[in-house]
Amino acid sequence: MPGDAWQKFANLRAYYGWMFAFPGKKLLFMGNEFAQGREWNHDASLDWHLLEGDDNWHHGVQRLVRDLNHTYRHHKALHELDFDPYGFEWLVVDDHERSVFIFVRRDKAGNEIIVASNFTPVPRHGYRFGVNQPGRWREELNTDSMHYHGSNTGQRRRRGKRGDRQPRSGAFAVGDAAAAGDNLAGAGVCWSIKHAVDLLQFIYYRR
């Protein structure tokens, strides 16, 4: 994986966030849960020494995998309709200029988890995107949290605002920073939220 240690671990955490959120079953194998660097060797033990001593990058990945498992089990939206089209919906899939992907996971009752990703080394501050449901959304999990040895970029809660069904509108403005004519990623919905999607980051939102 390219980059320095910070970028490598940030990439890995973001990819794990994607894997647990995207439809389909999950597989982590023999040391992946704490970011063992070398390939698994059936003639040797895992590199448990990576978890010795002071808190480090590997502890951060281990905590993230623990929390991803808990989040996956706790929220039916992430697994109940894995093979049903109703359980998945793209919100942003064509933002080639900013390389942000956002989708919804949904359970049978219609409860939604929104997941947003930025796999580039460029932060997207104040990124606004359309959502299906109004209300107060909050971060459920952020792979860039300092708890996982990330840079801790992000905000805890965002309120969905009323908008229109046009690709460009000022009606869904959130706070003073939003201006009429701003581009809305994921147009065709009535509501939007605005949030920072930092570099190499994957975020889960829930209401």
PDB file of C-alpha atoms in Angstrom:
ATOM      1  CA  MET A   1       0.000   0.000   0.000  1.00  0.00           C
ATOM      2  CA  PRO A   2       1.497   3.409  -0.956  1.00  0.00           C
ATOM      3  CA  GLY A   3       2.345   6.297   1.331  1.00  0.00           C
ATOM      4  CA  ASP A   4       3.844   6.716   4.764  1.00  0.00           C
ATOM      5  CA  ALA A   5       2.596   4.887   7.863  1.00  0.00           C
ATOM      6  CA  TRP A   6      -0.185   7.414   8.500  1.00  0.00           C
ATOM      7  CA  GLN A   7      -1.534   7.115   4.946  1.00  0.00           C
ATOM      8  CA  LYS A   8      -1.269   3.329   4.869  1.00  0.00           C
ATOM      9  CA  PHE A   9      -3.238   2.887   8.072  1.00  0.00           C
ATOM     10  CA  ALA A  10      -5.780   5.557   7.075  1.00  0.00           C
ATOM     11  CA  ASN A  11      -6.313   3.746   3.764  1.00  0.00           C
ATOM     12  CA  LEU A  12      -6.725   0.413   5.502  1.00  0.00           C
ATOM     13  CA  ARG A  13      -9.238   1.763   8.010  1.00  0.00           C
ATOM     14  CA  ALA A  14     -11.258   3.389   5.223  1.00  0.00           C
ATOM     15  CA  TYR A  15     -11.278   0.144   3.219  1.00  0.00           C
ATOM     16  CA  TYR A  16     -12.445  -1.828   6.247  1.00  0.00           C
ATOM     17  CA  GLY A  17     -15.230   0.718   6.702  1.00  0.00           C
ATOM     18  CA  TRP A  18     -16.266   0.175   3.084  1.00  0.00           C
ATOM     19  CA  MET A  19     -16.189  -3.607   3.369  1.00  0.00           C
ATOM     20  CA  PHE A  20     -18.466  -3.716   6.404  1.00  0.00           C
ATOM     21  CA  ALA A  21     -20.951  -1.244   4.885  1.00  0.00           C
ATOM     22  CA  PHE A  22     -21.192  -2.624   1.342  1.00  0.00           C
ATOM     23  CA  PRO A  23     -23.623  -5.512   0.695  1.00  0.00           C
ATOM     24  CA  GLY A  24     -22.194  -9.003   1.004  1.00  0.00           C
ATOM     25  CA  LYS A  25     -20.566 -11.099   3.688  1.00  0.00           C
ATOM     26  CA  LYS A  26     -17.274 -10.156   5.305  1.00  0.00           C
ATOM     27  CA  LEU A  27     -13.953 -11.955   5.670  1.00  0.00           C
ATOM     28  CA  LEU A  28     -10.906 -10.967   7.696  1.00  0.00           C
ATOM     29  CA  PHE A  29      -8.204 -13.572   7.985  1.00  0.00           C
ATOM     30  CA  MET A  30      -5.394 -14.341  10.424  1.00  0.00           C
ATOM     31  CA  GLY A  31      -3.990 -11.036  11.566  1.00  0.00           C
ATOM     32  CA  ASN A  32      -5.921  -8.690   9.289  1.00  0.00           C
ATOM     33  CA  GLU A  33      -7.909  -7.557  12.310  1.00  0.00           C
ATOM     34  CA  PHE A  34      -4.859  -5.767  13.722  1.00  0.00           C
ATOM     35  CA  ALA A  35      -3.070  -4.941  10.438  1.00  0.00           C
ATOM     36  CA  GLN A  36      -0.337  -7.542  10.429  1.00  0.00           C
ATOM     37  CA  GLY A  37       2.001  -6.462   7.661  1.00  0.00           C
ATOM     38  CA  ARG A  38       3.373  -9.762   6.448  1.00  0.00           C
ATOM     39  CA  GLU A  39       1.448 -12.533   4.733  1.00  0.00           C
ATOM     40  CA  TRP A  40       0.025 -15.217   7.019  1.00  0.00           C
ATOM     41  CA  ASN A  41       2.369 -18.161   7.516  1.00  0.00           C
ATOM     42  CA  HIS A  42       0.806 -21.428   8.672  1.00  0.00           C
ATOM     43  CA  ASP A  43       4.158 -22.461  10.167  1.00  0.00           C
ATOM     44  CA  ALA A  44       4.377 -19.443  12.472  1.00  0.00           C
ATOM     45  CA  SER A  45       2.178 -17.628  14.941  1.00  0.00           C
ATOM     46  CA  LEU A  46       0.568 -14.293  14.237  1.00  0.00           C
ATOM     47  CA  ASP A  47       2.603 -11.174  14.950  1.00  0.00           C
ATOM     48  CA  TRP A  48       1.033 -10.536  18.339  1.00  0.00           C
ATOM     49  CA  HIS A  49       4.075  -8.504  19.331  1.00  0.00           C
ATOM     50  CA  LEU A  50       2.635  -5.672  17.201  1.00  0.00           C
ATOM     51  CA  LEU A  51       0.083  -5.161  19.986  1.00  0.00           C
ATOM     52  CA  GLU A  52       2.663  -5.004  22.761  1.00  0.00           C
ATOM     53  CA  GLY A  53       3.763  -1.805  24.432  1.00  0.00           C
ATOM     54  CA  ASP A  54       2.200   1.628  24.066  1.00  0.00           C
ATOM     55  CA  ASP A  55      -0.949   2.300  22.070  1.00  0.00           C
ATOM     56  CA  ASN A  56      -0.071   2.305  18.361  1.00  0.00           C
ATOM     57  CA  TRP A  57      -1.440   2.073  14.809  1.00  0.00           C
ATOM     58  CA  HIS A  58      -2.216  -1.630  15.203  1.00  0.00           C
ATOM     59  CA  HIS A  59      -4.257  -1.060  18.354  1.00  0.00           C
ATOM     60  CA  GLY A  60      -6.254   1.514  16.400  1.00  0.00           C
ATOM     61  CA  VAL A  61      -7.108  -0.955  13.644  1.00  0.00           C
ATOM     62  CA  GLN A  62      -7.992  -3.612  16.206  1.00  0.00           C
ATOM     63  CA  ARG A  63     -10.417  -1.218  17.928  1.00  0.00           C
ATOM     64  CA  LEU A  64     -11.913  -0.231  14.580  1.00  0.00           C
ATOM     65  CA  VAL A  65     -12.595  -3.847  13.599  1.00  0.00           C
ATOM     66  CA  ARG A  66     -14.191  -4.437  17.000  1.00  0.00           C
ATOM     67  CA  ASP A  67     -16.443  -1.400  16.562  1.00  0.00           C
ATOM     68  CA  LEU A  68     -17.273  -2.298  12.957  1.00  0.00           C
ATOM     69  CA  ASN A  69     -18.405  -5.746  14.097  1.00  0.00           C
ATOM     70  CA  HIS A  70     -20.537  -4.191  16.830  1.00  0.00           C
ATOM     71  CA  THR A  71     -22.056  -1.648  14.431  1.00  0.00           C
ATOM     72  CA  TYR A  72     -22.745  -4.333  11.829  1.00  0.00           C
ATOM     73  CA  ARG A  73     -24.534  -6.558  14.342  1.00  0.00           C
ATOM     74  CA  HIS A  74     -26.450  -3.736  16.020  1.00  0.00           C
ATOM     75  CA  HIS A  75     -27.898  -2.105  12.889  1.00  0.00           C
ATOM     76  CA  LYS A  76     -30.085  -4.351  10.743  1.00  0.00           C
ATOM     77  CA  ALA A  77     -29.793  -1.902   7.867  1.00  0.00           C
ATOM     78  CA  LEU A  78     -26.236  -3.158   7.313  1.00  0.00           C
ATOM     79  CA  HIS A  79     -27.162  -6.809   6.840  1.00  0.00           C
ATOM     80  CA  GLU A  80     -30.906  -7.553   6.812  1.00  0.00           C
ATOM     81  CA  LEU A  81     -31.422  -6.903   3.082  1.00  0.00           C
ATOM     82  CA  ASP A  82     -27.996  -7.813   1.727  1.00  0.00           C
ATOM     83  CA  PHE A  83     -29.466  -9.326  -1.440  1.00  0.00           C
ATOM     84  CA  ASP A  84     -32.555  -7.162  -1.861  1.00  0.00           C
ATOM     85  CA  PRO A  85     -32.373  -3.997  -4.010  1.00  0.00           C
ATOM     86  CA  TYR A  86     -34.397  -2.138  -1.364  1.00  0.00           C
ATOM     87  CA  GLY A  87     -31.502  -2.564   1.068  1.00  0.00           C
ATOM     88  CA  PHE A  88     -29.041  -0.472  -0.955  1.00  0.00           C
ATOM     89  CA  GLU A  89     -29.188   2.873  -2.753  1.00  0.00           C
ATOM     90  CA  TRP A  90     -26.500   5.105  -4.180  1.00  0.00           C
ATOM     91  CA  LEU A  91     -26.739   8.746  -3.110  1.00  0.00           C
ATOM     92  CA  VAL A  92     -23.507   9.925  -4.743  1.00  0.00           C
ATOM     93  CA  VAL A  93     -21.854   7.710  -7.345  1.00  0.00           C
ATOM     94  CA  ASP A  94     -20.863  10.136 -10.115  1.00  0.00           C
ATOM     95  CA  ASP A  95     -18.917  12.909  -8.389  1.00  0.00           C
ATOM     96  CA  HIS A  96     -15.788  12.379 -10.455  1.00  0.00           C
ATOM     97  CA  GLU A  97     -14.414  15.823  -9.613  1.00  0.00           C
ATOM     98  CA  ARG A  98     -14.189  15.137  -5.867  1.00  0.00           C
ATOM     99  CA  SER A  99     -14.082  11.318  -5.816  1.00  0.00           C
ATOM    100  CA  VAL A 100     -16.627  10.959  -3.009  1.00  0.00           C
ATOM    101  CA  PHE A 101     -18.962   7.954  -2.824  1.00  0.00           C
ATOM    102  CA  ILE A 102     -22.068   7.921  -0.625  1.00  0.00           C
ATOM    103  CA  PHE A 103     -24.725   5.234  -0.325  1.00  0.00           C
ATOM    104  CA  VAL A 104     -27.583   4.133   1.908  1.00  0.00           C
ATOM    105  CA  ARG A 105     -28.123   0.784   3.608  1.00  0.00           C
ATOM    106  CA  ARG A 106     -31.713   0.100   4.627  1.00  0.00           C
ATOM    107  CA  ASP A 107     -33.579  -2.504   6.702  1.00  0.00           C
ATOM    108  CA  LYS A 108     -37.088  -3.883   6.201  1.00  0.00           C
ATOM    109  CA  ALA A 109     -38.599  -1.193   8.420  1.00  0.00           C
ATOM    110  CA  GLY A 110     -37.043   1.562   6.304  1.00  0.00           C
ATOM    111  CA  ASN A 111     -34.385   2.595   8.829  1.00  0.00           C
ATOM    112  CA  GLU A 112     -31.323   3.939   7.055  1.00  0.00           C
ATOM    113  CA  ILE A 113     -27.595   4.089   7.602  1.00  0.00           C
ATOM    114  CA  ILE A 114     -25.777   6.540   5.330  1.00  0.00           C
ATOM    115  CA  VAL A 115     -22.136   5.836   4.565  1.00  0.00           C
ATOM    116  CA  ALA A 116     -19.746   8.318   2.959  1.00  0.00           C
ATOM    117  CA  SER A 117     -16.222   7.708   1.713  1.00  0.00           C
ATOM    118  CA  ASN A 118     -13.300   9.739   0.453  1.00  0.00           C
ATOM    119  CA  PHE A 119     -10.405   7.563  -0.683  1.00  0.00           C
ATOM    120  CA  THR A 120      -8.315  10.494  -1.942  1.00  0.00           C
ATOM    121  CA  PRO A 121      -5.667  12.479  -0.004  1.00  0.00           C
ATOM    122  CA  VAL A 122      -7.717  15.673  -0.488  1.00  0.00           C
ATOM    123  CA  PRO A 123     -10.181  16.726   2.262  1.00  0.00           C
ATOM    124  CA  ARG A 124     -13.718  17.730   1.215  1.00  0.00           C
ATOM    125  CA  HIS A 125     -14.795  20.350   3.729  1.00  0.00           C
ATOM    126  CA  GLY A 126     -18.452  21.328   3.840  1.00  0.00           C
ATOM    127  CA  TYR A 127     -19.473  18.582   1.433  1.00  0.00           C
ATOM    128  CA  ARG A 128     -23.223  18.672   0.874  1.00  0.00           C
ATOM    129  CA  PHE A 129     -25.209  15.711  -0.416  1.00  0.00           C
ATOM    130  CA  GLY A 130     -28.840  14.723  -0.788  1.00  0.00           C
ATOM    131  CA  VAL A 131     -30.557  12.348   1.642  1.00  0.00           C
ATOM    132  CA  ASN A 132     -33.940  10.611   1.707  1.00  0.00           C
ATOM    133  CA  GLN A 133     -35.046  11.413   5.247  1.00  0.00           C
ATOM    134  CA  PRO A 134     -35.130  14.667   7.246  1.00  0.00           C
ATOM    135  CA  GLY A 135     -34.052  14.936  10.854  1.00  0.00           C
ATOM    136  CA  ARG A 136     -30.888  15.057  12.902  1.00  0.00           C
ATOM    137  CA  TRP A 137     -28.187  12.754  11.629  1.00  0.00           C
ATOM    138  CA  ARG A 138     -25.148  11.858  13.715  1.00  0.00           C
ATOM    139  CA  GLU A 139     -21.895  10.056  13.137  1.00  0.00           C
ATOM    140  CA  GLU A 140     -22.141   6.463  14.222  1.00  0.00           C
ATOM    141  CA  LEU A 141     -18.575   5.576  13.263  1.00  0.00           C
ATOM    142  CA  ASN A 142     -15.710   7.483  11.675  1.00  0.00           C
ATOM    143  CA  THR A 143     -12.605   5.607  10.555  1.00  0.00           C
ATOM    144  CA  ASP A 144     -10.582   8.812  10.977  1.00  0.00           C
ATOM    145  CA  SER A 145     -11.404   9.090  14.696  1.00  0.00           C
ATOM    146  CA  MET A 146      -8.464   9.632  17.029  1.00  0.00           C
ATOM    147  CA  HIS A 147      -9.748   6.533  18.836  1.00  0.00           C
ATOM    148  CA  TYR A 148      -8.365   4.597  15.858  1.00  0.00           C
ATOM    149  CA  HIS A 149      -5.251   6.798  15.545  1.00  0.00           C
ATOM    150  CA  GLY A 150      -6.849   9.018  12.905  1.00  0.00           C
ATOM    151  CA  SER A 151      -6.800  12.805  12.612  1.00  0.00           C
ATOM    152  CA  ASN A 152     -10.268  13.134  14.195  1.00  0.00           C
ATOM    153  CA  THR A 153     -11.834  15.270  11.459  1.00  0.00           C
ATOM    154  CA  GLY A 154     -15.625  15.447  11.427  1.00  0.00           C
ATOM    155  CA  GLN A 155     -18.633  16.732  13.315  1.00  0.00           C
ATOM    156  CA  ARG A 156     -20.961  14.834  15.575  1.00  0.00           C
ATOM    157  CA  ARG A 157     -24.424  15.854  14.326  1.00  0.00           C
ATOM    158  CA  ARG A 158     -25.969  17.285  11.193  1.00  0.00           C
ATOM    159  CA  ARG A 159     -29.589  18.254  10.610  1.00  0.00           C
ATOM    160  CA  GLY A 160     -31.196  17.375   7.284  1.00  0.00           C
ATOM    161  CA  LYS A 161     -32.676  20.486   5.632  1.00  0.00           C
ATOM    162  CA  ARG A 162     -35.500  20.903   3.173  1.00  0.00           C
ATOM    163  CA  GLY A 163     -34.421  21.240  -0.464  1.00  0.00           C
ATOM    164  CA  ASP A 164     -35.909  20.810  -3.901  1.00  0.00           C
ATOM    165  CA  ARG A 165     -35.486  18.175  -6.583  1.00  0.00           C
ATOM    166  CA  GLN A 166     -33.159  20.142  -8.799  1.00  0.00           C
ATOM    167  CA  PRO A 167     -29.425  19.531  -9.234  1.00  0.00           C
ATOM    168  CA  ARG A 168     -28.656  23.145  -8.277  1.00  0.00           C
ATOM    169  CA  SER A 169     -30.490  25.026  -5.545  1.00  0.00           C
ATOM    170  CA  GLY A 170     -29.968  27.269  -2.533  1.00  0.00           C
ATOM    171  CA  ALA A 171     -33.127  26.106  -0.762  1.00  0.00           C
ATOM    172  CA  PHE A 172     -31.294  23.390   1.151  1.00  0.00           C
ATOM    173  CA  ALA A 173     -28.724  25.798   2.611  1.00  0.00           C
ATOM    174  CA  VAL A 174     -27.202  24.675   5.906  1.00  0.00           C
ATOM    175  CA  GLY A 175     -25.652  27.496   7.918  1.00  0.00           C
ATOM    176  CA  ASP A 176     -24.021  30.673   6.678  1.00  0.00           C
ATOM    177  CA  ALA A 177     -21.428  28.904   4.554  1.00  0.00           C
ATOM    178  CA  ALA A 178     -23.978  27.623   2.027  1.00  0.00           C
ATOM    179  CA  ALA A 179     -24.699  29.856  -0.966  1.00  0.00           C
ATOM    180  CA  ALA A 180     -27.375  29.846  -3.641  1.00  0.00           C
ATOM    181  CA  GLY A 181     -26.211  27.946  -6.690  1.00  0.00           C
ATOM    182  CA  ASP A 182     -23.978  25.529  -4.771  1.00  0.00           C
ATOM    183  CA  ASN A 183     -23.852  22.133  -6.419  1.00  0.00           C
ATOM    184  CA  LEU A 184     -25.735  19.365  -4.619  1.00  0.00           C
ATOM    185  CA  ALA A 185     -24.162  15.939  -4.890  1.00  0.00           C
ATOM    186  CA  GLY A 186     -26.825  13.255  -5.181  1.00  0.00           C
ATOM    187  CA  ALA A 187     -29.588  15.399  -6.704  1.00  0.00           C
ATOM    188  CA  GLY A 188     -33.172  14.168  -7.030  1.00  0.00           C
ATOM    189  CA  VAL A 189     -33.935  14.097  -3.303  1.00  0.00           C
ATOM    190  CA  CYS A 190     -35.778  16.514  -1.023  1.00  0.00           C
ATOM    191  CA  TRP A 191     -33.289  16.821   1.822  1.00  0.00           C
ATOM    192  CA  SER A 192     -29.572  17.375   2.225  1.00  0.00           C
ATOM    193  CA  ILE A 193     -26.888  17.488   4.881  1.00  0.00           C
ATOM    194  CA  LYS A 194     -23.518  19.187   4.871  1.00  0.00           C
ATOM    195  CA  HIS A 195     -20.455  17.669   6.471  1.00  0.00           C
ATOM    196  CA  ALA A 196     -16.700  17.371   6.185  1.00  0.00           C
ATOM    197  CA  VAL A 197     -15.540  14.213   4.399  1.00  0.00           C
ATOM    198  CA  ASP A 198     -11.858  14.218   5.185  1.00  0.00           C
ATOM    199  CA  LEU A 199      -9.042  12.566   3.294  1.00  0.00           C
ATOM    200  CA  LEU A 200      -8.908   8.759   3.406  1.00  0.00           C
ATOM    201  CA  GLN A 201     -12.013   8.567   5.556  1.00  0.00           C
ATOM    202  CA  PHE A 202     -15.171   6.465   5.777  1.00  0.00           C
ATOM    203  CA  ILE A 203     -18.141   7.666   7.866  1.00  0.00           C
ATOM    204  CA  TYR A 204     -21.342   5.967   9.011  1.00  0.00           C
ATOM    205  CA  TYR A 205     -24.338   8.218   9.784  1.00  0.00           C
ATOM    206  CA  ARG A 206     -27.624   7.374  11.483  1.00  0.00           C
ATOM    207  CA  ARG A 207     -30.642   9.325  12.706  1.00  0.00           C
TER     208      ARG A 207
END
